[in-house]
Amino acid sequence: METFLIRALQLIMSLSLLVVIHEGGHFLFARLFKVRVEKFCLFFDPWFTLFKFKPKKSETEYAVGWLPLGGYVKIAGMIDESMDTEQMKQPEQPWEFRSKPAWQRLLIMVGGVLFNF
């Protein structure tokens, strides 16, 4: 039983490292191109979050979810899985993903893969 728990912990820790590296790629490219990042979350948080932190001088909320199957970076101006289309009805803002040139949007989207590589 002890061996199983150690292996399960090793799996969760290695998955956490991969998720942070991958999502960090998206995050860093977004910040490099002055795109607002609303949330950086390790693991998924469908109904509740285990931990949340928002620094005073930052627009980014950092969180740890409870479902260890991945993670996400919520970028302003990008429609994600939540299909929050209210933001898309507003006029484009200079800090949004949708207002950036195509090459910058491409680098933000493939940033995770580049960092994994």
CSV table of C-alpha atoms in Angstrom, one decimal:
chain,number,residue,atom,x,y,z
A,1,MET,CA,0.0,0.0,0.0
A,2,GLU,CA,2.8,2.4,0.9
A,3,THR,CA,4.5,1.8,-2.5
A,4,PHE,CA,1.2,2.6,-4.3
A,5,LEU,CA,0.9,5.9,-2.4
A,6,ILE,CA,4.5,6.8,-3.2
A,7,ARG,CA,3.9,6.1,-6.9
A,8,ALA,CA,0.7,8.0,-7.0
A,9,LEU,CA,2.4,11.0,-5.4
A,10,GLN,CA,5.2,10.7,-7.9
A,11,LEU,CA,2.7,10.7,-10.7
A,12,ILE,CA,0.9,13.8,-9.4
A,13,MET,CA,4.1,15.6,-8.9
A,14,SER,CA,5.5,14.9,-12.4
A,15,LEU,CA,2.2,15.8,-13.9
A,16,SER,CA,2.2,19.1,-12.0
A,17,LEU,CA,5.7,19.9,-13.3
A,18,LEU,CA,4.6,19.2,-16.9
A,19,VAL,CA,1.4,21.3,-16.5
A,20,VAL,CA,3.3,24.2,-15.0
A,21,ILE,CA,5.9,24.1,-17.8
A,22,HIS,CA,3.3,23.9,-20.5
A,23,GLU,CA,0.9,26.5,-19.2
A,24,GLY,CA,3.9,28.7,-18.3
A,25,GLY,CA,4.7,28.8,-22.0
A,26,HIS,CA,1.3,30.2,-22.8
A,27,PHE,CA,1.6,32.6,-19.8
A,28,LEU,CA,5.0,33.9,-20.7
A,29,PHE,CA,4.2,34.6,-24.4
A,30,ALA,CA,1.0,36.3,-23.4
A,31,ARG,CA,2.8,38.6,-20.9
A,32,LEU,CA,5.6,39.2,-23.4
A,33,PHE,CA,3.1,40.6,-25.9
A,34,LYS,CA,1.2,42.6,-23.2
A,35,VAL,CA,-1.9,40.4,-23.2
A,36,ARG,CA,-3.8,40.3,-19.9
A,37,VAL,CA,-3.8,36.9,-18.2
A,38,GLU,CA,-6.8,36.6,-16.0
A,39,LYS,CA,-6.1,33.3,-14.3
A,40,PHE,CA,-3.3,30.7,-14.1
A,41,CYS,CA,-4.5,27.5,-12.7
A,42,LEU,CA,-2.7,24.2,-11.9
A,43,PHE,CA,-5.2,21.4,-12.3
A,44,PHE,CA,-8.8,21.9,-13.1
A,45,ASP,CA,-11.4,23.5,-10.7
A,46,PRO,CA,-14.9,22.6,-12.0
A,47,TRP,CA,-16.8,23.5,-8.8
A,48,PHE,CA,-14.3,24.8,-6.3
A,49,THR,CA,-10.7,25.7,-6.0
A,50,LEU,CA,-8.3,24.4,-3.3
A,51,PHE,CA,-6.1,27.5,-3.2
A,52,LYS,CA,-6.4,31.0,-4.8
A,53,PHE,CA,-3.9,33.9,-4.7
A,54,LYS,CA,-4.0,37.3,-6.4
A,55,PRO,CA,-1.1,39.7,-5.8
A,56,LYS,CA,-2.1,43.3,-5.1
A,57,LYS,CA,-0.4,44.8,-8.2
A,58,SER,CA,-1.4,42.0,-10.6
A,59,GLU,CA,-4.4,41.3,-12.7
A,60,THR,CA,-3.6,37.6,-12.7
A,61,GLU,CA,-5.2,35.2,-10.2
A,62,TYR,CA,-3.1,32.1,-9.4
A,63,ALA,CA,-5.0,29.0,-8.3
A,64,VAL,CA,-4.7,25.3,-7.6
A,65,GLY,CA,-7.7,23.1,-8.6
A,66,TRP,CA,-8.6,19.8,-7.2
A,67,LEU,CA,-8.8,17.6,-10.4
A,68,PRO,CA,-5.2,16.7,-11.4
A,69,LEU,CA,-5.8,16.2,-15.1
A,70,GLY,CA,-4.2,19.3,-16.5
A,71,GLY,CA,-4.4,23.1,-16.0
A,72,TYR,CA,-5.2,26.3,-17.9
A,73,VAL,CA,-4.4,29.9,-18.5
A,74,LYS,CA,-7.4,32.2,-19.0
A,75,ILE,CA,-6.3,34.9,-21.4
A,76,ALA,CA,-8.4,38.1,-21.9
A,77,GLY,CA,-10.0,38.2,-25.3
A,78,MET,CA,-9.9,34.5,-26.1
A,79,ILE,CA,-13.0,32.3,-26.1
A,80,ASP,CA,-12.2,29.3,-23.9
A,81,GLU,CA,-14.1,26.2,-22.9
A,82,SER,CA,-16.5,28.2,-20.8
A,83,MET,CA,-17.7,29.9,-24.0
A,84,ASP,CA,-17.9,33.3,-22.2
A,85,THR,CA,-19.1,35.4,-25.2
A,86,GLU,CA,-20.0,38.5,-23.2
A,87,GLN,CA,-16.4,39.7,-23.4
A,88,MET,CA,-16.5,39.3,-27.2
A,89,LYS,CA,-19.5,41.6,-27.5
A,90,GLN,CA,-17.4,44.5,-26.1
A,91,PRO,CA,-15.1,46.6,-28.3
A,92,GLU,CA,-11.5,45.2,-28.7
A,93,GLN,CA,-9.1,46.4,-26.0
A,94,PRO,CA,-5.3,46.7,-26.7
A,95,TRP,CA,-4.5,44.1,-23.9
A,96,GLU,CA,-6.8,41.4,-25.4
A,97,PHE,CA,-5.7,38.4,-27.3
A,98,ARG,CA,-8.0,39.2,-30.2
A,99,SER,CA,-6.5,42.6,-30.8
A,100,LYS,CA,-2.9,41.2,-31.4
A,101,PRO,CA,-1.4,40.4,-34.8
A,102,ALA,CA,-1.7,36.8,-36.0
A,103,TRP,CA,1.9,36.0,-35.4
A,104,GLN,CA,1.7,37.0,-31.8
A,105,ARG,CA,-1.6,35.0,-31.3
A,106,LEU,CA,0.1,32.0,-32.9
A,107,LEU,CA,3.1,32.2,-30.5
A,108,ILE,CA,0.8,32.5,-27.5
A,109,MET,CA,-1.1,29.4,-28.6
A,110,VAL,CA,1.9,27.2,-29.4
A,111,GLY,CA,3.9,28.6,-26.4
A,112,GLY,CA,3.0,25.6,-24.3
A,113,VAL,CA,4.2,23.1,-26.9
A,114,LEU,CA,7.4,25.0,-27.4
A,115,PHE,CA,8.1,25.0,-23.7
A,116,ASN,CA,7.3,21.3,-23.5
A,117,PHE,CA,9.8,20.6,-26.3
